[in-house]
Structure formats: structure tokens, C-alpha cells
């Protein structure tokens, strides 16, 4: 298929694919065909003879990267098999692992899983204001300190933040590791400090999807890679939802100011959603007042009105039971499980739905970040496997010797680390000497006791006959907390019986942090609204639509203007959620949207979910519907109370 097949000259999609302007901005609402237009643009470049390795498509998720490759293969575009689409993080990691870049940065790209950062935070909190303060500082560091539009990436803006950066990097270098989010500031520093770096002239064509969700440092990296390249950015500031990562929607709004003469193209016809959902989405987003150029999606009559239900349940248990019963009825009526997407902004809502689906024999898949490592048993077994594979894994050792103690035995561990830094010993060597009595360091008894118990467990694993037996011991068959990890590990060993422990650990890390999303989805998927970005589904259920989750209460005090901006981003998140619904009436899929919420839930569950209730009645949190439900009236149907 040629790139222009089926495209009418003069239409927005044709213009996006065909323009030869070296700078192009495309503003495209949900379901308007931006991915389709980008694929055709890439196809045109390949058909014109541009070498695949000179084209860089940057997507926001690995799913989108895989989808781009699959569609180009289906089109029969020459050279598409050699084309590599990347997320910006995967591109940065690929660049960082090149020998000359590693030499320049002096870093070891061993990523920390989320749970492993717990020990790091405890080690840093005494000098930097406590756990929450360290978490906020870490997030800002991963955005290269560019939290505000006037800030230049790469520089800590205050002495306190510079001190935190110093201590954080010292911790990471000592433990021979990197934060997963740290690849962005690292590659930014490398590219900005090395104007002659080959990476800055590596590509002749760059296409960036979801530009509004990149933070300022990420957008600066694109600029540093664009010196000799033609650039096409695609996005929609109405879908900017990553403020907690310091996403910079002004980057797409102001892009034309720094790229004078660029083409400015728009997509507004919604080819995905039923007309009723388009009307609801327009009514919802119109409540945001800070929109430089208000736009409305245009519904396509052929998509039909679809089906929309808004349901209020008495309590969380009945909401979960109602969602599960609805899904079961749909499947019995012929809806494939893979056509159903459940979105919940808190695991306090999403996890009970997931567990209830499994208990009722419904195939389901949790897509929450590192969901495989949500339970402490899974964290412990995975860390133990890492140390079994490599006793010099300093991060795993640090987590394991501290997990039983208050604040991860931070004080005692610091004394061991100080000794290691003074003598050049590795932590494993120091602990072995402490255990044998060859070394004495005051006030390290509890952490050494944990080390001794750890060594006994490692010795027991080493005595097992093979790696499959190790997996059985760490992730027992039938143990719910480690079920997902076991399934992945058993599958990897079955695919390659000769796999060694270090390779197994590496493959597990990849599967957890960058999960493969099968093209033939056969399970109900449960995830956060943030995670659903880029997906679509014939049936979308958004559960937990209560004030406190949608919108979430902010974690810190805000001025009235800051709160207004915060709530507008939360409204954009709901806008993204409801527009995941895909209508295909010609194939019997009209597009179904179901919004559910509870009147009350146990106060403990509400507190865990971060919900501030309207009021509390004898240990029960009394909840209010999300204000976004009212924002959609009168385009939305009336809410119905379910007994």
C-alpha cells in the first residue's frame, strides 16, 4: 500500500502526511486520527528512500511504538522492519548504555524498582526533611529541576535542592544504580554538555507523539536532537495529564513562537467515540477556563449515540460486585473480555474488582505500575532472586538488610556504608566481615542479624538442583501474592530452559517495568486513567468516580489559582478517560461507557486511597460524586441509584 492510498488531497490527514515543511505542529483531539496520520507520514518518508535508522518516531508508550511498527508492516512499507520507534525513556537508556556515553557520565544503568526506592528514601530523609519531602525532591530531580515554565532544565534552583541532588547521586553511585526516571536528566546533561556528540546529529526526521505530556527537560532533549532534523510534533493540551511529572503543556502551545514558519495543522473529527460521549466530552472540557484556544470535538453521526450509564451504589463492596456482575453479563452475551477496559484511579477500587473477576473465573489483567510487586511477599522474593543472581547487587542487599527495621535500619546501615566508602570494601564484603567478627562497627547489630538470616536463605536456594526449583521456592505455586511473578518466570524458563539467573532477573525487570501488551488482548484490563492514555476499547467502565479521586485532593497547600490549574488537569484526566470508548456499530459494537461510584466506604479504605470524605459516620466515609459528573450535564444521562 502506498502512503497516500485512501487519503484525499487537502484533508487534514493528507496534509500532515504530505507536508515537507521542516517544522510541523499538529493539534489533535482524542480519536481524531493523529496516529493514523503519523503512520502515513512515516510511510511517505520510507517510500521516499529515507533510511529507517535516520527516522526517530518518539511515542509516549511502548504500546504506541509497537502499534506503529505493526501498522507499517501491514501496509507493506519498505524498510519498516528496520524502523525503531522509542519512548523517550527507552531512547535515553539506549544512548546512555553506549560505551562512550557511559564513560562520559560514569553511571551504571541498573534501574531501581519502585519498592527499592523505599530504602533510598529512608537513607536520605534525615538530611532532607522527611519521606514526603524526599519524594517531592526526587520527582523534581527526575524532571531535571524544570518545574516551572521559566526554569532552565539541568540546574537545581536552590542550595537545598543542590544538596539533595549531591546526596542522591552519591547514594546512587555507591549502590551502582540509577532511578528509572533519572535517564532524562542524565541524557540531558550529556547532550547539552557535548554539542559535537554524534547523537545530536543522529536523525534527519523526528516525529513526537503526545508532546504536551513531556516535561520541559524532555522537550529540551527533543530540541537538542533536532539540530539537523526535520521535526513534527503532535499533541493536544486538552489531554495534558502528567502535571505530577511536571509535564509542560505550554511547550506545545508556544511551539510556533520558537519555530516561525512552521505548519500548524489540526484534527477535530472524532472517529472513535459515539456521538453521546463526544457531546459529554465537549461539555466537560468546556469548564476549563485556562485554554488558550478553546476547541470542540466534532462527532461523526455514523458512530451512533452508543450507550452511557451513570450508576451510584450504596457502598464500595456493592459497587465492586455491580461492576463484576455487569462484566459477567456482557461476556455471557458475547462481548469478548478483551473488549472491556476498567479504569480506577485508586487501587483501593481497582484491585478489589480485579480480584473479584479472577475469583469468578473472568480472565483479567492488572496494568497498575509494577502491579506484580505490589505485595511485600513479592518484593521480598524478587529482591532475594536478584541477590541470588548477583551477590554484588548493592540495591537488593540494601533493601533486604533493612526491610525488617524501623526506617530500614538507616542509622546502622549508614555506619556500614561509611566504612565501605573509607576502605573500598563492597557492602557484601563488609557484612561478611561483620558477620564473622573480623570487623566491628558500633550499633550495627540489627542490620547484621538481618544479613545473617539473608545468607542462610541464599545458601538454601543455592542447594536447590536448578533455577526452576529456585523459582518454585521463591514464588510457590498457589501463592496469590507472587502469582504474577511466578507466571512470568515460569514462562521465561519454559521458553529457554538454559536461561541463567542473571538473565532471568533482567527479563523479569523488563517484563515488570516495560510490560509487553499483547496485540490479541483476551482479558479484561484494569488500570489507572493515566495508564489508559493511547488506548481505546468498545466497553469502558470508570469506577470510583468520587470527589477525592476525580479530582484527587492535592498533596500540598495551594493558592486559589494553583488549585484551579490543578483541578483543570484532573478534569482533563477524566476527559481522557471517557474518550477511550470506541464505537464500531457496523460490527455490533456501539460503544459503551459506564461510570460508577459509591455513597460510602470504610474510612480505612478511604484513607488508604487518599480520599477526604464529605464527613465520617461511625468509621464509615460518606462520599460525594465527582463534580465532573455534573460538569457533563445536560449532555450526559441522569445518574441512577442502584440498590
mmCIF file of N, CA and C in Angstrom, residues 171-246:
data_model
loop_
_atom_site.group_PDB
_atom_site.id
_atom_site.type_symbol
_atom_site.label_atom_id
_atom_site.label_comp_id
_atom_site.label_asym_id
_atom_site.label_seq_id
_atom_site.Cartn_x
_atom_site.Cartn_y
_atom_site.Cartn_z
ATOM 1 N N UNK A 171 24.396 8.452 46.742
ATOM 2 C CA UNK A 171 23.735 7.194 47.102
ATOM 3 C C UNK A 171 23.665 6.275 45.883
ATOM 4 N N UNK A 172 23.247 6.822 44.757
ATOM 5 C CA UNK A 172 23.083 6.008 43.551
ATOM 6 C C UNK A 172 24.424 5.505 43.030
ATOM 7 N N UNK A 173 25.450 6.337 43.083
ATOM 8 C CA UNK A 173 26.769 5.896 42.598
ATOM 9 C C UNK A 173 27.341 4.813 43.512
ATOM 10 N N UNK A 174 27.170 4.990 44.815
ATOM 11 C CA UNK A 174 27.670 3.969 45.737
ATOM 12 C C UNK A 174 26.955 2.641 45.507
ATOM 13 N N UNK A 175 25.659 2.704 45.259
ATOM 14 C CA UNK A 175 24.879 1.482 45.075
ATOM 15 C C UNK A 175 24.846 1.017 43.618
ATOM 16 N N UNK A 176 25.622 1.683 42.773
ATOM 17 C CA UNK A 176 25.804 1.281 41.371
ATOM 18 C C UNK A 176 24.458 1.105 40.685
ATOM 19 N N UNK A 177 23.663 2.186 40.732
ATOM 20 C CA UNK A 177 22.292 2.097 40.232
ATOM 21 C C UNK A 177 21.847 3.442 39.687
ATOM 22 N N UNK A 178 20.682 3.412 39.031
ATOM 23 C CA UNK A 178 20.044 4.621 38.530
ATOM 24 C C UNK A 178 18.547 4.529 38.801
ATOM 25 N N UNK A 179 17.933 5.674 39.036
ATOM 26 C CA UNK A 179 16.483 5.731 39.046
ATOM 27 C C UNK A 179 15.977 5.544 37.625
ATOM 28 N N UNK A 180 14.821 4.888 37.485
ATOM 29 C CA UNK A 180 14.252 4.718 36.149
ATOM 30 C C UNK A 180 14.018 6.081 35.502
ATOM 31 N N UNK A 181 13.537 7.048 36.290
ATOM 32 C CA UNK A 181 13.286 8.375 35.743
ATOM 33 C C UNK A 181 14.527 9.223 35.571
ATOM 34 N N UNK A 182 15.663 8.740 36.060
ATOM 35 C CA UNK A 182 16.885 9.540 36.035
ATOM 36 C C UNK A 182 17.536 9.599 34.661
ATOM 37 N N UNK A 183 17.121 8.720 33.761
ATOM 38 C CA UNK A 183 17.743 8.728 32.437
ATOM 39 C C UNK A 183 17.526 10.061 31.734
ATOM 40 N N UNK A 184 16.432 10.756 32.054
ATOM 41 C CA UNK A 184 16.156 12.035 31.391
ATOM 42 C C UNK A 184 17.168 13.111 31.804
ATOM 43 N N UNK A 185 17.347 13.402 33.111
ATOM 44 C CA UNK A 185 18.379 14.395 33.441
ATOM 45 C C UNK A 185 19.775 13.966 33.024
ATOM 46 N N UNK A 186 20.065 12.654 33.054
ATOM 47 C CA UNK A 186 21.401 12.203 32.653
ATOM 48 C C UNK A 186 21.653 12.460 31.175
ATOM 49 N N UNK A 187 20.701 12.100 30.304
ATOM 50 C CA UNK A 187 20.928 12.298 28.868
ATOM 51 C C UNK A 187 20.855 13.773 28.513
ATOM 52 N N UNK A 188 20.050 14.539 29.249
ATOM 53 C CA UNK A 188 20.012 15.991 29.008
ATOM 54 C C UNK A 188 21.372 16.611 29.314
ATOM 55 N N UNK A 189 21.953 16.213 30.458
ATOM 56 C CA UNK A 189 23.268 16.757 30.807
ATOM 57 C C UNK A 189 24.306 16.381 29.757
ATOM 58 N N UNK A 190 24.277 15.130 29.305
ATOM 59 C CA UNK A 190 25.252 14.673 28.311
ATOM 60 C C UNK A 190 25.105 15.435 26.997
ATOM 61 N N UNK A 191 23.879 15.558 26.496
ATOM 62 C CA UNK A 191 23.678 16.211 25.198
ATOM 63 C C UNK A 191 23.984 17.704 25.256
ATOM 64 N N UNK A 192 23.575 18.364 26.345
ATOM 65 C CA UNK A 192 23.804 19.804 26.428
ATOM 66 C C UNK A 192 25.277 20.134 26.637
ATOM 67 N N UNK A 193 26.021 19.240 27.294
ATOM 68 C CA UNK A 193 27.442 19.490 27.545
ATOM 69 C C UNK A 193 28.333 19.065 26.379
ATOM 70 N N UNK A 194 27.765 18.333 25.423
ATOM 71 C CA UNK A 194 28.556 17.813 24.303
ATOM 72 C C UNK A 194 27.900 18.179 22.973
ATOM 73 N N UNK A 195 28.053 19.444 22.542
ATOM 74 C CA UNK A 195 27.386 19.872 21.297
ATOM 75 C C UNK A 195 27.853 19.110 20.065
ATOM 76 N N UNK A 196 29.026 18.495 20.120
ATOM 77 C CA UNK A 196 29.515 17.707 18.983
ATOM 78 C C UNK A 196 29.190 16.229 19.110
ATOM 79 N N UNK A 197 28.391 15.864 20.113
ATOM 80 C CA UNK A 197 28.048 14.450 20.311
ATOM 81 C C UNK A 197 27.360 13.905 19.064
ATOM 82 N N UNK A 198 27.723 12.696 18.620
ATOM 83 C CA UNK A 198 27.100 12.137 17.415
ATOM 84 C C UNK A 198 25.592 11.984 17.553
ATOM 85 N N UNK A 199 25.091 11.805 18.780
ATOM 86 C CA UNK A 199 23.648 11.643 18.983
ATOM 87 C C UNK A 199 22.872 12.888 18.559
ATOM 88 N N UNK A 200 23.508 14.058 18.595
ATOM 89 C CA UNK A 200 22.799 15.291 18.256
ATOM 90 C C UNK A 200 22.586 15.447 16.762
ATOM 91 N N UNK A 201 23.243 14.612 15.979
ATOM 92 C CA UNK A 201 23.029 14.637 14.522
ATOM 93 C C UNK A 201 22.680 13.246 14.001
ATOM 94 N N UNK A 202 22.123 12.415 14.868
ATOM 95 C CA UNK A 202 21.883 11.016 14.517
ATOM 96 C C UNK A 202 20.681 10.833 13.603
ATOM 97 N N UNK A 203 19.693 11.768 13.677
ATOM 98 C CA UNK A 203 18.446 11.594 12.942
ATOM 99 C C UNK A 203 18.201 12.774 11.998
ATOM 100 N N UNK A 204 17.541 12.474 10.881
ATOM 101 C CA UNK A 204 17.158 13.541 9.937
ATOM 102 C C UNK A 204 15.670 13.851 10.004
ATOM 103 N N UNK A 205 14.896 12.965 10.622
ATOM 104 C CA UNK A 205 13.457 13.192 10.769
ATOM 105 C C UNK A 205 13.022 12.716 12.157
ATOM 106 N N UNK A 206 12.370 13.603 12.912
ATOM 107 C CA UNK A 206 11.885 13.271 14.253
ATOM 108 C C UNK A 206 10.392 13.557 14.311
ATOM 109 N N UNK A 207 9.642 12.566 14.794
ATOM 110 C CA UNK A 207 8.200 12.717 14.974
ATOM 111 C C UNK A 207 7.881 12.417 16.435
ATOM 112 N N UNK A 208 7.218 13.331 17.109
ATOM 113 C CA UNK A 208 6.970 13.200 18.545
ATOM 114 C C UNK A 208 5.474 13.187 18.814
ATOM 115 N N UNK A 209 4.990 12.114 19.419
ATOM 116 C CA UNK A 209 3.584 11.997 19.792
ATOM 117 C C UNK A 209 3.399 12.454 21.243
ATOM 118 N N UNK A 210 2.197 12.921 21.572
ATOM 119 C CA UNK A 210 1.839 13.340 22.939
ATOM 120 C C UNK A 210 2.837 14.359 23.488
ATOM 121 N N UNK A 211 3.172 15.341 22.677
ATOM 122 C CA UNK A 211 4.194 16.320 23.053
ATOM 123 C C UNK A 211 3.812 17.077 24.318
ATOM 124 N N UNK A 212 2.506 17.261 24.542
ATOM 125 C CA UNK A 212 2.053 18.030 25.701
ATOM 126 C C UNK A 212 2.345 17.332 27.012
ATOM 127 N N UNK A 213 2.600 16.020 26.974
ATOM 128 C CA UNK A 213 2.848 15.281 28.214
ATOM 129 C C UNK A 213 4.331 15.121 28.524
ATOM 130 N N UNK A 214 5.188 15.688 27.697
ATOM 131 C CA UNK A 214 6.620 15.718 28.020
ATOM 132 C C UNK A 214 6.881 16.882 28.971
ATOM 133 N N UNK A 215 7.807 16.692 29.903
ATOM 134 C CA UNK A 215 8.175 17.826 30.745
ATOM 135 C C UNK A 215 9.193 18.700 30.008
ATOM 136 N N UNK A 216 9.576 19.786 30.641
ATOM 137 C CA UNK A 216 10.411 20.756 29.932
ATOM 138 C C UNK A 216 11.771 20.176 29.565
ATOM 139 N N UNK A 217 12.315 19.328 30.449
ATOM 140 C CA UNK A 217 13.603 18.697 30.139
ATOM 141 C C UNK A 217 13.469 17.755 28.951
ATOM 142 N N UNK A 218 12.372 16.991 28.890
ATOM 143 C CA UNK A 218 12.166 16.073 27.776
ATOM 144 C C UNK A 218 11.990 16.831 26.464
ATOM 145 N N UNK A 219 11.252 17.931 26.519
ATOM 146 C CA UNK A 219 11.102 18.751 25.320
ATOM 147 C C UNK A 219 12.441 19.370 24.907
ATOM 148 N N UNK A 220 13.273 19.702 25.897
ATOM 149 C CA UNK A 220 14.602 20.239 25.581
ATOM 150 C C UNK A 220 15.485 19.184 24.925
ATOM 151 N N UNK A 221 15.341 17.914 25.328
ATOM 152 C CA UNK A 221 16.099 16.826 24.695
ATOM 153 C C UNK A 221 15.719 16.710 23.227
ATOM 154 N N UNK A 222 14.412 16.796 22.930
ATOM 155 C CA UNK A 222 13.971 16.768 21.528
ATOM 156 C C UNK A 222 14.631 17.902 20.754
ATOM 157 N N UNK A 223 14.690 19.068 21.353
ATOM 158 C CA UNK A 223 15.323 20.206 20.676
ATOM 159 C C UNK A 223 16.814 19.952 20.440
ATOM 160 N N UNK A 224 17.495 19.347 21.417
ATOM 161 C CA UNK A 224 18.919 19.064 21.256
ATOM 162 C C UNK A 224 19.177 18.018 20.178
ATOM 163 N N UNK A 225 18.221 17.127 19.957
ATOM 164 C CA UNK A 225 18.366 16.104 18.911
ATOM 165 C C UNK A 225 17.950 16.615 17.537
ATOM 166 N N UNK A 226 17.420 17.853 17.488
ATOM 167 C CA UNK A 226 16.763 18.331 16.267
ATOM 168 C C UNK A 226 17.592 19.308 15.455
ATOM 169 N N UNK A 227 18.885 19.396 15.760
ATOM 170 C CA UNK A 227 19.689 20.390 15.062
ATOM 171 C C UNK A 227 19.660 20.250 13.550
ATOM 172 N N UNK A 228 19.799 19.032 13.032
ATOM 173 C CA UNK A 228 19.807 18.814 11.579
ATOM 174 C C UNK A 228 18.553 18.093 11.118
ATOM 175 N N UNK A 229 17.613 17.871 12.011
ATOM 176 C CA UNK A 229 16.450 17.048 11.688
ATOM 177 C C UNK A 229 15.210 17.893 11.412
ATOM 178 N N UNK A 230 14.351 17.358 10.546
ATOM 179 C CA UNK A 230 13.011 17.887 10.397
ATOM 180 C C UNK A 230 12.157 17.333 11.537
ATOM 181 N N UNK A 231 11.270 18.174 12.080
ATOM 182 C CA UNK A 231 10.543 17.796 13.285
ATOM 183 C C UNK A 231 9.046 17.989 13.085
ATOM 184 N N UNK A 232 8.294 16.959 13.501
ATOM 185 C CA UNK A 232 6.833 17.047 13.528
ATOM 186 C C UNK A 232 6.378 16.678 14.930
ATOM 187 N N UNK A 233 5.725 17.603 15.629
ATOM 188 C CA UNK A 233 5.210 17.299 16.954
ATOM 189 C C UNK A 233 3.690 17.192 16.883
ATOM 190 N N UNK A 234 3.147 16.253 17.678
ATOM 191 C CA UNK A 234 1.709 16.001 17.683
ATOM 192 C C UNK A 234 1.236 15.964 19.124
ATOM 193 N N UNK A 235 0.102 16.575 19.415
ATOM 194 C CA UNK A 235 -0.416 16.528 20.775
ATOM 195 C C UNK A 235 -1.692 17.311 20.925
ATOM 196 N N UNK A 236 -2.086 17.517 22.173
ATOM 197 C CA UNK A 236 -3.351 18.186 22.485
ATOM 198 C C UNK A 236 -3.270 18.659 23.920
ATOM 199 N N UNK A 237 -3.227 19.970 24.132
ATOM 200 C CA UNK A 237 -3.102 20.460 25.502
ATOM 201 C C UNK A 237 -4.342 20.140 26.338
ATOM 202 N N UNK A 238 -5.481 19.819 25.698
ATOM 203 C CA UNK A 238 -6.657 19.376 26.449
ATOM 204 C C UNK A 238 -6.481 17.977 27.026
ATOM 205 N N UNK A 239 -5.413 17.286 26.625
ATOM 206 C CA UNK A 239 -5.144 15.956 27.161
ATOM 207 C C UNK A 239 -3.848 15.913 27.966
ATOM 208 N N UNK A 240 -3.390 17.052 28.442
ATOM 209 C CA UNK A 240 -2.178 17.086 29.260
ATOM 210 C C UNK A 240 -2.533 16.663 30.679
ATOM 211 N N UNK A 241 -1.989 15.493 31.123
ATOM 212 C CA UNK A 241 -2.446 14.894 32.391
ATOM 213 C C UNK A 241 -1.300 14.477 33.309
ATOM 214 N N UNK A 242 -0.092 14.922 33.023
ATOM 215 C CA UNK A 242 1.037 14.443 33.817
ATOM 216 C C UNK A 242 1.725 15.580 34.574
ATOM 217 N N UNK A 243 0.928 16.416 35.215
ATOM 218 C CA UNK A 243 1.494 17.508 35.996
ATOM 219 C C UNK A 243 2.390 17.019 37.117
ATOM 220 N N UNK A 244 2.093 15.829 37.688
ATOM 221 C CA UNK A 244 2.930 15.316 38.772
ATOM 222 C C UNK A 244 4.329 14.965 38.280
ATOM 223 N N UNK A 245 4.504 14.845 36.973
ATOM 224 C CA UNK A 245 5.835 14.670 36.388
ATOM 225 C C UNK A 245 6.337 15.975 35.772
ATOM 226 N N UNK A 246 5.643 17.073 36.097
ATOM 227 C CA UNK A 246 5.975 18.401 35.601
ATOM 228 C C UNK A 246 5.843 18.491 34.083
#
